[in-house]
Coordinates of C-alpha atoms in Angstrom, one line a residue:
Chain W
M299 CA 25.6 8.9 -0.2
S300 CA 22.9 11.4 0.5
S301 CA 20.7 12.0 -2.3
T302 CA 21.1 15.6 -1.2
T303 CA 24.7 16.1 -1.7
S304 CA 25.3 19.2 -4.6
S305 CA 27.3 18.0 -7.3
T306 CA 29.6 21.3 -6.3
D307 CA 30.7 19.4 -2.7
L308 CA 31.5 15.8 -4.9
V309 CA 35.3 15.5 -5.5
I310 CA 34.5 13.1 -7.9
E311 CA 30.9 12.4 -9.7
T312 CA 30.4 9.9 -12.6
R313 CA 27.2 9.6 -14.3
G314 CA 25.7 6.9 -16.4
L315 CA 29.9 6.0 -17.0
R316 CA 30.3 2.6 -19.3
K317 CA 33.6 0.6 -20.4
E318 CA 33.4 -1.7 -23.2
F319 CA 36.5 -4.2 -24.0
S320 CA 36.6 -5.9 -27.3
G321 CA 38.4 -8.9 -27.4
R322 CA 38.6 -11.9 -29.8
S323 CA 35.7 -13.7 -27.4
G324 CA 33.4 -10.6 -27.9
T325 CA 33.1 -7.4 -26.0
R326 CA 33.1 -7.1 -22.0
V327 CA 31.5 -4.6 -20.5
A328 CA 33.8 -3.7 -17.5
V329 CA 31.6 -1.0 -15.8
D330 CA 27.9 -0.6 -16.6
D331 CA 25.8 2.9 -15.8
L332 CA 28.1 3.6 -12.6
D333 CA 27.2 6.8 -10.7
L334 CA 29.8 7.4 -8.3
A335 CA 29.6 10.5 -6.2
V336 CA 32.4 11.3 -4.0
P337 CA 31.9 14.0 -1.3
R338 CA 34.9 16.5 -0.2
G339 CA 36.5 15.0 3.0
G340 CA 37.5 12.0 4.6
V341 CA 38.3 8.3 2.9
H342 CA 35.9 7.0 1.1
G343 CA 35.9 2.9 0.2
F344 CA 35.6 1.4 -3.4
L345 CA 35.1 -1.9 -3.1
G346 CA 34.4 -4.7 -5.4
P347 CA 35.6 -7.8 -5.4
N348 CA 38.8 -8.5 -8.0
G349 CA 37.5 -7.6 -11.6
S350 CA 34.6 -5.6 -11.2
G351 CA 35.5 -2.2 -12.1
K352 CA 37.4 -0.4 -9.6
T353 CA 40.6 -0.1 -11.1
T354 CA 38.9 0.8 -14.5
T355 CA 37.2 3.3 -13.1
I356 CA 40.0 4.7 -11.7
R357 CA 41.8 4.2 -14.7
M358 CA 38.7 6.5 -16.6
L359 CA 38.9 9.2 -14.1
L360 CA 42.6 9.9 -14.7
G361 CA 42.9 9.4 -18.2
L362 CA 44.6 6.5 -18.4
A363 CA 41.8 5.1 -20.3
R364 CA 38.4 6.1 -22.6
P365 CA 35.1 5.3 -21.9
T366 CA 32.8 3.9 -23.5
A367 CA 29.7 6.2 -22.7
G368 CA 29.0 8.4 -19.5
T369 CA 30.7 12.0 -18.3
M370 CA 32.9 12.1 -15.4
A371 CA 34.3 15.5 -13.4
L372 CA 37.1 15.6 -10.6
F373 CA 36.2 18.8 -8.6
G374 CA 33.6 19.5 -10.8
T375 CA 35.3 20.0 -13.8
P376 CA 34.8 17.6 -16.9
V377 CA 37.7 14.9 -17.2
P378 CA 39.2 14.0 -19.9
D379 CA 39.0 17.2 -21.9
H380 CA 40.1 18.9 -18.7
L381 CA 42.3 17.1 -16.7
D382 CA 44.9 18.9 -17.2
D383 CA 43.3 21.6 -15.5
V384 CA 42.9 19.5 -12.2
I385 CA 45.9 17.1 -11.8
G386 CA 47.7 19.1 -10.3
R387 CA 45.3 18.9 -6.8
V388 CA 45.1 14.9 -7.4
G389 CA 47.8 12.2 -6.7
A390 CA 47.3 8.8 -7.3
V391 CA 48.7 5.0 -7.6
V392 CA 47.3 2.8 -9.9
E393 CA 47.4 -1.1 -9.2
S394 CA 51.3 -1.8 -8.1
P395 CA 53.9 0.8 -8.5
K396 CA 55.5 1.7 -11.7
F397 CA 58.7 3.4 -11.5
S398 CA 62.2 3.3 -13.4
P399 CA 63.7 0.1 -11.4
T400 CA 67.0 1.5 -12.8
F401 CA 66.7 4.4 -11.1
S402 CA 67.3 5.6 -7.3
A403 CA 63.6 6.2 -6.0
R404 CA 64.8 10.3 -5.9
Q405 CA 65.5 10.2 -9.3
N406 CA 62.3 8.7 -10.2
L407 CA 60.5 11.1 -7.7
L408 CA 63.3 13.7 -9.1
L409 CA 61.5 13.2 -13.4
L410 CA 57.9 13.4 -11.7
A411 CA 58.3 17.0 -9.4
R412 CA 60.6 18.4 -12.4
S413 CA 57.9 17.7 -15.1
V414 CA 55.3 19.3 -12.8
G415 CA 57.4 22.9 -11.9
V416 CA 57.7 20.9 -8.0
A417 CA 60.7 22.1 -6.4
D418 CA 63.0 19.6 -5.4
T419 CA 62.8 20.1 -2.0
A420 CA 59.6 18.6 -1.7
V421 CA 61.1 15.3 -2.8
D422 CA 63.5 14.9 0.5
E423 CA 60.1 15.7 2.1
A424 CA 58.0 13.4 0.5
L425 CA 60.7 10.3 0.9
D426 CA 61.4 11.2 4.3
R427 CA 57.5 11.4 5.1
V428 CA 57.2 7.6 3.8
G429 CA 60.1 6.7 5.6
L430 CA 62.1 6.4 2.6
G431 CA 64.6 9.1 3.6
N432 CA 67.5 6.9 4.3
R433 CA 67.3 5.1 1.0
A434 CA 66.5 7.5 -1.2
E435 CA 70.0 6.8 -3.1
D436 CA 69.0 2.9 -3.7
R437 CA 67.5 1.4 -7.3
F438 CA 63.6 1.0 -7.2
K439 CA 64.6 -2.7 -8.0
S440 CA 66.4 -2.9 -4.8
Y441 CA 63.5 -2.1 -2.5
S442 CA 60.7 -4.9 -1.3
L443 CA 57.1 -4.7 -1.8
G444 CA 56.3 -2.5 1.0
M445 CA 59.0 0.4 0.3
K446 CA 58.0 0.4 -3.3
Q447 CA 53.9 1.0 -2.4
R448 CA 55.7 3.8 0.2
L449 CA 57.7 5.2 -2.8
A450 CA 54.3 5.4 -4.7
I451 CA 52.6 6.9 -2.2
A452 CA 55.5 9.5 -1.7
A453 CA 55.0 10.7 -5.7
T454 CA 51.9 10.9 -4.9
L455 CA 52.2 13.5 -2.2
L456 CA 54.6 15.7 -4.9
K457 CA 51.5 17.7 -5.4
S458 CA 50.6 18.4 -2.0
P459 CA 46.8 16.6 -3.4
D460 CA 43.2 17.8 -2.6
L461 CA 42.6 14.3 -3.4
L462 CA 44.5 11.5 -3.2
I463 CA 43.3 8.0 -5.4
L464 CA 44.9 4.5 -3.7
D465 CA 44.3 2.0 -5.7
E466 CA 44.9 -1.4 -3.4
P467 CA 47.5 0.2 -1.2
T468 CA 47.9 -2.1 1.1
N469 CA 48.7 -5.0 -1.5
G470 CA 51.7 -7.5 -0.7
L471 CA 52.7 -5.3 2.2
D472 CA 53.1 -7.3 5.8
P473 CA 50.9 -6.5 8.7
A474 CA 53.1 -3.7 9.7
G475 CA 53.7 -2.1 6.6
I476 CA 49.7 -2.2 6.0
R477 CA 49.3 -0.2 9.5
E478 CA 51.6 2.1 8.4
I479 CA 49.9 2.8 5.3
R480 CA 46.3 3.3 6.9
E481 CA 47.6 5.7 9.1
L482 CA 49.2 7.4 7.1
I483 CA 45.9 7.1 4.9
R484 CA 43.6 8.0 8.0
D485 CA 46.4 11.0 8.4
L486 CA 46.1 12.8 5.4
G487 CA 42.2 12.1 5.3
E488 CA 41.9 14.0 8.9
A489 CA 44.5 16.4 7.2
G490 CA 41.2 17.5 5.0
V491 CA 42.6 15.6 1.3
T492 CA 39.6 13.7 0.1
V493 CA 41.3 9.8 -0.3
L494 CA 39.7 7.3 -2.3
L495 CA 40.2 4.2 -1.1
S496 CA 40.5 0.8 -3.8
S497 CA 40.2 -2.2 -2.2
H498 CA 39.4 -5.9 -2.0
I499 CA 40.0 -6.0 1.6
L500 CA 36.9 -5.6 3.3
A501 CA 38.0 -5.0 7.1
E502 CA 40.5 -2.5 5.5
V503 CA 37.9 -0.4 4.3
Q504 CA 35.6 -0.6 7.5
Q505 CA 38.8 0.2 9.7
V506 CA 39.8 3.3 7.3
C507 CA 36.6 4.7 5.6
T508 CA 34.2 6.8 6.6
S509 CA 31.9 6.1 3.3
A510 CA 32.0 3.8 0.8
T511 CA 30.8 2.4 -2.4
I512 CA 30.4 -1.4 -3.3
I513 CA 30.2 -2.2 -7.4
G514 CA 29.7 -5.6 -8.8
N515 CA 29.9 -7.0 -11.9
G516 CA 30.7 -2.8 -12.8
R517 CA 27.6 -1.8 -11.5
M518 CA 27.2 0.1 -8.3
L519 CA 25.4 -1.9 -5.7
T520 CA 25.3 0.8 -2.8
S521 CA 26.8 3.8 -1.4
G522 CA 27.1 5.9 1.5
K523 CA 28.5 6.4 5.1
V524 CA 30.5 2.6 6.3
E525 CA 27.8 4.1 9.7
D526 CA 24.6 3.8 7.3
L527 CA 26.2 0.6 5.3
L528 CA 26.6 -1.0 8.0
G529 CA 22.9 -0.6 9.7
R530 CA 21.5 -1.0 13.1
T531 CA 23.4 -2.9 15.9
S532 CA 21.3 -5.9 17.7
Y533 CA 22.2 -7.4 20.7
R534 CA 22.2 -10.9 21.9
V535 CA 20.1 -11.7 25.4
R536 CA 19.9 -14.3 28.0
V537 CA 17.6 -13.8 30.6
G538 CA 15.6 -16.7 32.7
D539 CA 12.3 -16.3 31.0
P540 CA 12.8 -14.9 27.1
T541 CA 8.8 -15.0 26.4
A542 CA 8.1 -13.0 28.7
A543 CA 11.3 -10.8 28.6
A544 CA 9.8 -10.4 24.3
A545 CA 7.2 -9.9 25.6
V546 CA 8.3 -6.5 27.4
L547 CA 10.9 -5.5 24.8
E548 CA 8.9 -5.6 22.1
A549 CA 6.4 -3.4 23.8
A550 CA 8.8 -0.8 23.9
G551 CA 9.0 -1.2 20.1
M552 CA 11.7 -3.2 18.9
D553 CA 12.1 -5.8 17.1
V554 CA 12.6 -9.0 18.9
R555 CA 13.2 -13.0 18.0
I556 CA 13.4 -15.7 20.3
D557 CA 16.3 -17.8 19.3
T558 CA 17.5 -21.1 22.0
G559 CA 17.6 -19.5 24.9
S560 CA 17.8 -16.0 23.9
L561 CA 17.1 -13.1 22.2
D562 CA 18.0 -11.1 18.9
V563 CA 16.7 -8.1 19.8
G564 CA 17.0 -5.2 17.0
T565 CA 17.1 -1.6 18.4
D566 CA 18.7 1.8 17.5
E567 CA 18.6 2.3 21.3
P568 CA 21.5 1.9 23.8
G569 CA 21.9 -1.6 25.5
A570 CA 21.3 0.3 28.4
R571 CA 17.8 0.9 27.9
I572 CA 17.3 -3.2 27.1
T573 CA 19.1 -3.6 30.7
R574 CA 16.3 -1.3 32.7
L575 CA 13.3 -2.2 30.8
L576 CA 14.1 -5.8 31.9
A577 CA 15.0 -4.9 35.5
E578 CA 12.1 -2.6 35.7
A579 CA 9.9 -6.0 34.7
G580 CA 11.8 -8.2 37.6
L581 CA 13.7 -9.7 35.1
F582 CA 17.3 -9.9 34.9
L583 CA 20.1 -10.4 32.4
S584 CA 22.4 -13.0 32.1
E585 CA 23.9 -11.5 29.4
L586 CA 23.7 -8.7 26.7
T587 CA 26.3 -8.8 24.3
P588 CA 25.7 -6.7 21.0
V589 CA 25.6 -8.1 17.8
R590 CA 26.3 -5.8 15.4
A591 CA 26.3 -6.3 10.8
D592 CA 29.8 -6.1 9.6
L593 CA 30.8 -4.8 6.6
E594 CA 31.7 -8.1 5.4
T595 CA 27.8 -9.7 5.5
I596 CA 26.4 -6.6 3.9
F597 CA 29.5 -7.2 0.9
L598 CA 28.4 -10.9 0.1
E599 CA 24.8 -10.3 0.4
L600 CA 24.9 -7.9 -2.2
T601 CA 27.6 -9.3 -4.5
A602 CA 26.2 -13.2 -3.9
D603 CA 26.4 -13.4 -7.9
D604 CA 30.1 -11.6 -8.4
R605 CA 31.8 -13.2 -5.6
M606 CA 35.6 -13.8 -7.0
G607 CA 38.6 -13.0 -5.2
V608 CA 37.3 -10.9 -2.3
A609 CA 39.3 -11.4 0.3
T610 CA 36.9 -11.7 3.4
T611 CA 38.0 -10.7 7.0
S612 CA 39.0 -14.5 7.6
E613 CA 40.8 -14.9 5.0
V614 CA 43.2 -11.5 5.6
A615 CA 43.9 -12.8 9.1
R616 CA 45.2 -15.3 7.7
Chain E
M59 CA 61.0 23.4 -22.0
R60 CA 60.4 22.1 -18.7
L61 CA 59.5 18.8 -19.9
L62 CA 62.3 18.4 -22.8
R63 CA 65.1 18.7 -20.2
V64 CA 62.8 16.2 -17.8
E65 CA 63.1 13.9 -20.7
L66 CA 67.0 15.0 -21.7
A67 CA 67.0 13.9 -17.8
R68 CA 65.4 10.7 -18.1
L69 CA 67.4 9.8 -20.9
R70 CA 71.1 10.6 -19.5
W71 CA 70.3 8.7 -16.8
R72 CA 69.6 5.6 -18.4
R73 CA 72.5 3.1 -18.2
A74 CA 71.5 1.8 -22.1
V75 CA 71.4 4.9 -23.5
V76 CA 75.0 5.9 -21.8
V77 CA 75.9 2.7 -23.3
L78 CA 74.8 3.3 -27.1
L79 CA 76.2 7.0 -26.7
V80 CA 79.7 5.2 -26.1
A81 CA 79.9 3.5 -28.9
C82 CA 78.3 6.4 -31.1
V83 CA 81.4 7.6 -30.5
V84 CA 83.5 4.5 -30.5
L85 CA 82.8 2.7 -33.5
P86 CA 83.1 5.5 -36.1
L87 CA 86.7 6.2 -34.1
V88 CA 87.5 2.5 -35.0
L89 CA 86.5 2.7 -38.7
L90 CA 88.6 5.2 -39.0
A91 CA 91.5 3.9 -37.1
G92 CA 91.1 0.5 -39.4
Y93 CA 90.6 2.9 -42.7
A94 CA 94.2 4.8 -41.5
W95 CA 95.8 1.5 -41.1
E96 CA 94.5 0.4 -44.4
T97 CA 95.8 2.8 -46.3
R98 CA 99.2 3.6 -44.0
P99 CA 101.9 5.0 -46.0
L100 CA 104.4 1.6 -47.6
S101 CA 107.3 1.5 -45.2
D102 CA 110.9 0.9 -46.2
A103 CA 109.9 -3.2 -44.7
D104 CA 107.0 -3.3 -47.2
I105 CA 108.8 -2.1 -50.1
A106 CA 111.9 -4.7 -49.5
Q107 CA 110.0 -7.4 -49.1
A108 CA 107.3 -6.7 -52.2
E109 CA 111.2 -6.7 -54.2
Q110 CA 112.0 -9.5 -52.3
M111 CA 108.7 -11.1 -53.3
A112 CA 108.9 -9.9 -57.3
A113 CA 112.8 -11.1 -57.6
Q114 CA 111.4 -14.6 -56.6
D115 CA 108.9 -14.4 -58.9
A116 CA 110.6 -13.2 -62.2
A117 CA 113.3 -16.3 -61.5
Q118 CA 110.4 -19.1 -62.0
P119 CA 110.6 -20.8 -65.2
W120 CA 107.1 -19.7 -66.5
V121 CA 108.4 -16.1 -66.3
A122 CA 110.3 -16.9 -69.3
Q123 CA 108.6 -19.2 -71.4
D124 CA 105.4 -16.3 -71.2
I125 CA 108.1 -13.7 -72.3
A126 CA 109.8 -15.7 -75.2
A127 CA 105.5 -16.4 -76.3
C128 CA 104.9 -13.2 -76.2
E129 CA 108.1 -11.7 -78.1
S130 CA 107.1 -14.8 -80.8
D131 CA 103.4 -13.0 -81.2
P132 CA 103.9 -10.0 -79.2
E133 CA 99.7 -8.4 -80.7
M134 CA 98.5 -11.4 -79.0
Y135 CA 100.0 -10.5 -75.4
L136 CA 100.2 -6.9 -76.2
G137 CA 97.3 -5.7 -78.4
P138 CA 97.7 -4.7 -81.7
D139 CA 100.4 -2.1 -81.2
G140 CA 102.4 -4.1 -79.1
V141 CA 106.0 -5.1 -79.9
A142 CA 108.4 -7.9 -78.7
T143 CA 110.7 -5.2 -77.0
E144 CA 108.2 -4.6 -74.3
C145 CA 107.6 -7.8 -73.4
A146 CA 110.0 -8.2 -70.7
E147 CA 108.8 -5.1 -69.0
A148 CA 105.1 -6.2 -69.0
I149 CA 105.6 -9.8 -68.0
T150 CA 108.5 -9.5 -65.5
P151 CA 106.6 -9.4 -62.1
R152 CA 107.4 -6.1 -60.5
A153 CA 107.2 -5.0 -56.9
E154 CA 104.4 -2.5 -57.1
Y155 CA 102.1 -5.6 -58.5
Y156 CA 102.7 -6.7 -54.5
L157 CA 102.1 -3.5 -52.9
Y158 CA 98.1 -3.8 -52.6
R159 CA 97.5 -0.4 -50.5
N160 CA 95.6 2.3 -51.2
E161 CA 97.0 5.6 -50.5
L162 CA 94.5 7.5 -48.4
E163 CA 91.9 9.7 -50.2
L164 CA 89.1 11.8 -48.7
A165 CA 86.5 11.1 -51.8
S166 CA 86.2 7.2 -51.1
L167 CA 86.3 7.8 -47.3
R168 CA 83.6 10.1 -47.7
T169 CA 81.7 7.4 -49.7
D170 CA 82.7 4.4 -48.3
V171 CA 83.9 4.7 -44.2
G172 CA 82.1 7.7 -44.0
A173 CA 78.7 6.7 -45.5
A174 CA 79.4 3.8 -42.9
A175 CA 80.1 5.4 -39.8
I176 CA 76.9 7.9 -40.8
T177 CA 74.6 4.2 -41.3
I178 CA 76.0 2.9 -37.8
L179 CA 75.6 5.8 -35.9
T180 CA 72.0 6.2 -37.3
G181 CA 71.1 2.5 -36.2
L182 CA 72.8 3.1 -33.1
L183 CA 70.0 6.3 -32.2
M184 CA 67.1 4.3 -33.6
L185 CA 68.3 1.4 -30.9
M186 CA 68.5 4.4 -28.5
G187 CA 64.8 5.9 -29.3
T188 CA 63.2 2.2 -29.3
T189 CA 65.3 1.7 -25.1
Y190 CA 64.3 4.7 -24.4
A191 CA 60.8 4.8 -25.0
G192 CA 60.4 0.8 -24.7
H193 CA 61.5 1.0 -21.1
D194 CA 58.8 3.5 -19.9
W195 CA 56.2 0.8 -21.5
N196 CA 58.1 -2.3 -20.4
T197 CA 58.1 -1.2 -16.7
G198 CA 54.4 0.6 -16.6
S199 CA 56.6 3.8 -15.7
M200 CA 54.6 5.9 -18.9
S201 CA 51.1 5.2 -17.0
N202 CA 52.9 7.1 -13.7
Q203 CA 54.1 9.7 -16.0
L204 CA 51.0 11.0 -17.3
L205 CA 49.7 11.2 -14.0
F206 CA 51.5 14.1 -13.5
V207 CA 51.5 15.0 -17.5
P208 CA 47.6 14.0 -19.0
R209 CA 48.4 15.7 -22.1
R210 CA 49.8 12.6 -23.9
L211 CA 50.4 14.6 -27.3
R212 CA 53.1 17.2 -25.1
L213 CA 54.4 14.2 -23.5
W214 CA 55.2 12.5 -26.7
A215 CA 56.3 15.8 -28.5
A216 CA 58.8 16.4 -25.3
K217 CA 60.0 13.1 -25.7
G218 CA 60.8 12.7 -29.5
A219 CA 62.4 16.1 -29.1
A220 CA 64.4 14.7 -27.0
V221 CA 65.4 12.0 -28.7
L222 CA 65.9 14.1 -32.0
L223 CA 68.0 16.8 -30.2
T224 CA 70.2 14.1 -28.4
G225 CA 70.9 12.5 -31.9
L226 CA 71.7 15.6 -34.0
V227 CA 74.1 16.5 -31.1
V228 CA 75.8 12.8 -30.7
G229 CA 75.6 12.9 -35.1
A230 CA 77.5 16.3 -35.3
V231 CA 79.9 16.0 -32.2
V232 CA 80.7 12.5 -33.8
L233 CA 80.8 13.1 -37.3
A234 CA 83.2 16.5 -36.5
L235 CA 85.4 14.3 -34.8
F236 CA 85.5 11.5 -37.5
W237 CA 86.5 14.4 -40.3
G238 CA 88.4 16.2 -38.1
G239 CA 90.6 13.8 -38.0
A240 CA 90.4 12.5 -41.4
A241 CA 92.0 15.8 -42.0
L242 CA 94.4 15.5 -39.4
L243 CA 95.8 12.2 -40.9
A244 CA 95.4 13.4 -44.6
S245 CA 97.5 16.4 -43.4
S246 CA 100.7 14.4 -41.2
R247 CA 100.7 12.3 -45.0
D248 CA 100.9 15.3 -47.1
I249 CA 97.6 14.6 -49.0
T250 CA 95.4 17.2 -49.9
A251 CA 92.1 16.9 -51.1
S252 CA 90.8 17.3 -54.9
P253 CA 88.5 20.5 -55.7
G254 CA 85.6 20.3 -54.0
T255 CA 86.2 17.2 -51.9
W256 CA 84.8 19.2 -48.7
D257 CA 82.3 21.0 -50.0
D258 CA 80.4 17.4 -50.6
I259 CA 81.8 16.3 -47.3
W260 CA 80.1 18.7 -45.4
A261 CA 77.2 18.0 -47.7
T262 CA 77.8 14.7 -46.6
Q263 CA 77.9 15.7 -43.0
A264 CA 75.3 18.4 -42.7
R265 CA 72.6 15.4 -44.4
G266 CA 74.0 13.0 -42.4
V267 CA 74.0 14.6 -38.8
L268 CA 69.6 15.1 -40.2
A269 CA 69.5 10.9 -40.6
I270 CA 71.3 10.3 -37.4
G271 CA 68.5 12.2 -35.4
V272 CA 65.7 11.3 -37.4
G273 CA 66.8 7.5 -37.1
G274 CA 66.4 8.4 -33.4
L275 CA 62.9 9.8 -33.7
L276 CA 61.9 6.9 -36.2
G277 CA 63.0 4.5 -33.6
Y278 CA 61.2 6.2 -30.5
A279 CA 58.1 6.8 -32.8
L280 CA 57.6 3.4 -33.5
T281 CA 58.3 1.7 -29.9
M282 CA 55.6 4.4 -29.0
L283 CA 53.6 2.8 -31.8
F284 CA 53.6 -0.7 -30.8
R285 CA 54.7 0.2 -27.1
S286 CA 57.3 -2.1 -27.1
T287 CA 61.0 -2.5 -27.8
V288 CA 60.8 -6.2 -29.4
A289 CA 58.4 -5.4 -31.3
T290 CA 60.3 -2.2 -32.6
L291 CA 63.5 -4.1 -33.2
S292 CA 61.8 -7.5 -35.1
L293 CA 60.2 -4.5 -37.1
M294 CA 64.0 -3.1 -37.9
F295 CA 65.4 -7.0 -38.1
G296 CA 62.6 -7.9 -40.4
V297 CA 62.9 -4.8 -42.7
A298 CA 66.7 -5.2 -42.9
I299 CA 66.6 -9.2 -44.0
A300 CA 63.4 -9.6 -45.5
G301 CA 62.6 -6.1 -46.4
S302 CA 64.6 -6.2 -49.5
L303 CA 63.6 -9.7 -50.7
I304 CA 59.7 -9.1 -50.6
V305 CA 60.5 -5.5 -52.1
V306 CA 62.2 -7.6 -54.9
A307 CA 59.6 -10.1 -55.3
I308 CA 57.4 -7.1 -55.9
L309 CA 58.7 -4.7 -58.0
G310 CA 61.3 -7.5 -60.0
D311 CA 64.3 -5.8 -61.6
N312 CA 63.0 -2.5 -61.2
A313 CA 63.1 -2.8 -57.0
A314 CA 66.4 -1.2 -56.3
R315 CA 64.9 2.1 -56.7
W316 CA 62.5 1.5 -53.8
L317 CA 65.0 0.0 -51.3
L318 CA 65.7 1.9 -48.1
P319 CA 69.3 1.6 -48.3
T320 CA 69.4 3.1 -51.6
N321 CA 67.4 6.3 -50.7
F322 CA 69.2 6.5 -47.4
L323 CA 72.6 6.5 -49.3
A324 CA 71.4 8.2 -51.8
F325 CA 70.1 10.7 -49.2
V326 CA 73.1 10.9 -47.2
L327 CA 75.7 10.8 -50.2
G328 CA 74.0 13.2 -52.5
G329 CA 73.1 10.7 -55.1
F330 CA 73.6 6.8 -55.5
S331 CA 74.1 4.8 -58.6
Y332 CA 71.4 1.8 -58.8
Y333 CA 71.1 -1.0 -60.6
D334 CA 68.3 -0.2 -63.6
P335 CA 67.1 -2.2 -66.4
S336 CA 65.7 0.0 -68.3
A337 CA 68.8 2.5 -68.7
C338 CA 71.0 -0.4 -70.1
V339 CA 72.2 0.8 -73.6
Q340 CA 71.7 -1.5 -76.4
A341 CA 74.1 -2.4 -79.3
P342 CA 72.8 -2.5 -82.9
D343 CA 72.2 -6.3 -82.8
G344 CA 70.1 -6.2 -79.7
S345 CA 72.3 -7.2 -77.0
V346 CA 73.5 -4.9 -74.2
S347 CA 76.2 -2.7 -74.7
G348 CA 76.3 -0.9 -71.1
G349 CA 74.5 1.5 -69.3
C350 CA 72.1 -0.4 -66.8
E351 CA 72.7 2.2 -63.9
S352 CA 70.5 5.3 -63.1
T353 CA 71.7 8.0 -60.3
L354 CA 68.8 8.8 -57.3
S355 CA 68.9 12.2 -56.0
A356 CA 69.5 13.2 -52.5
V357 CA 66.1 14.6 -53.4
D358 CA 64.3 11.6 -54.4
G359 CA 66.1 9.1 -52.1
G360 CA 65.2 12.0 -49.1
T361 CA 61.5 12.0 -49.8
M362 CA 60.6 8.8 -49.7
L363 CA 62.6 8.2 -46.4
A364 CA 60.2 11.2 -45.0
V365 CA 57.5 9.6 -46.3
V366 CA 58.3 6.5 -44.0
V367 CA 59.0 9.1 -41.2
V368 CA 55.6 10.9 -41.3
V369 CA 53.7 7.9 -42.2
A370 CA 55.2 5.9 -39.1
V371 CA 55.2 9.6 -36.8
A372 CA 51.1 10.1 -37.4
L373 CA 50.5 6.6 -36.6
S374 CA 52.4 6.6 -33.6
V375 CA 51.1 10.2 -32.3
W376 CA 47.6 8.6 -33.4
A377 CA 47.7 5.7 -31.1
T378 CA 49.3 7.5 -28.7
H379 CA 46.3 9.6 -28.6
R380 CA 43.9 7.4 -28.7
R381 CA 44.8 4.0 -27.2
D382 CA 44.3 3.2 -23.8
V383 CA 47.2 3.2 -21.6
P384 CA 48.1 -0.1 -19.3

């Protein structure tokens, strides 16, 4: 995140946020001196291994847990003291969907809508938007996990939120359900809603988010635009004379490392520039492959000491 | 008011609550029906059967032997003023000895079955308050509600008001049905209440309605404190079973004054007599000649109950305000 972002542009801001839990085995620090800043607009990923403090941070922001220390603000308004002033602009799903199992989906949403003075018609609109309109009268307990997740998202839409906080929204969904939810999140982000997407699924954040914060052991490890986090692209180059090619590219200011029979070339410039430089030197490519670091690599490097329960791309694919 | 309406709808839509409310209507009426049956007027068949049994017993040899013994020493059988001519009438079995049935009496209906109905209603409303709040915690929907209404105490108050209001309305309606039925029953049997009986009944009904409503609130407050239906039910069960034993163990002979049932009945009935060794009357020779009872007033009983409720509500509100929500 840009350090020049003014706090008035921030939808979520925490400073020195800390949460301790006391138990029989002593005090455990779940969140430690966390400075989180989420700018207005787009989808912001909140990434960390299981137990890294993501959900605790979200619960503190939403007034469900009290911070041990630090300050928090939503839309510039201090919370939890003035949470009531801004909660109408915030939709949230925290952990698993939580509704009365014996009530129908419609009854569950009606109670929530009426508690904040939202018209009953908004319930049907929200249910239709998440594709549950035809199952609105079914009891919540008869829903599949995917339907429950969609109902939870429908509940967040009742308030027409400016900020949507989603904690692991694709947990337990089948591939089609995951795609639906991701598309919905992207649509909301494009519609001007700021989305904070908490996830331990790296591919999800990389696919959906425009910016991300990575935390581990309750502390912030890095934050910024996904593009910036991923860093510059490198290329694998195969050419008949790697040594000569390396000299040409290095002379053009590129970082070159000779690997067995190929070159690893680091540059911010497009691949066509490499092609042209080598061709002008009479060297012709047999391979030019862009190699880009993914979020998984970045994440694994940052959380080397805190890597428990994280789902890597390959695990998710399984 | 908006939140109160929401919580009343949530109550109404809970199946367990509906079942308990049905029980609230049915059980007191079953009690009344049972009392009506137990006090039903004697039929000709009942009287004929009693006369037959009396005649059979009168023919037994021991009756004649007892009459003869009485006539030889009437003072031993009939007291200092006994005379021999009264022995046969006093000893010979009569039909009324075999007719044990009491007549319907509104004054005793108030203190026996009426008090039982209020006790049952209070218990059912406590269960209703418990299951209503416990469901929100057990399903996790409480946190979802707080995402819409983050002011916890406002939510606590709305839910508590819904339970209290439901208890007051249910108590008023069911007790009105109960005493309306009792009045009809008495009228159908040409039984009139003794002077002041209906004043006592109205007063008991008013205090009963209050006890029922506050009982629901107490169940709700305890469950909001423990966040568990099981914990609250365990506490209620523990107080019902072990509470009296503990109070007796601590206070000994003076325990009755501080037992919850004593205070509850004193409040509901407008006074209740309990065993009190300090009130015993001693004869000149030092032996106990009577007394041993004190009467707890409705105010004193109500004060102790109010203290219990206020403490539970205060702890519940504090916990709701301070503790993290799972």
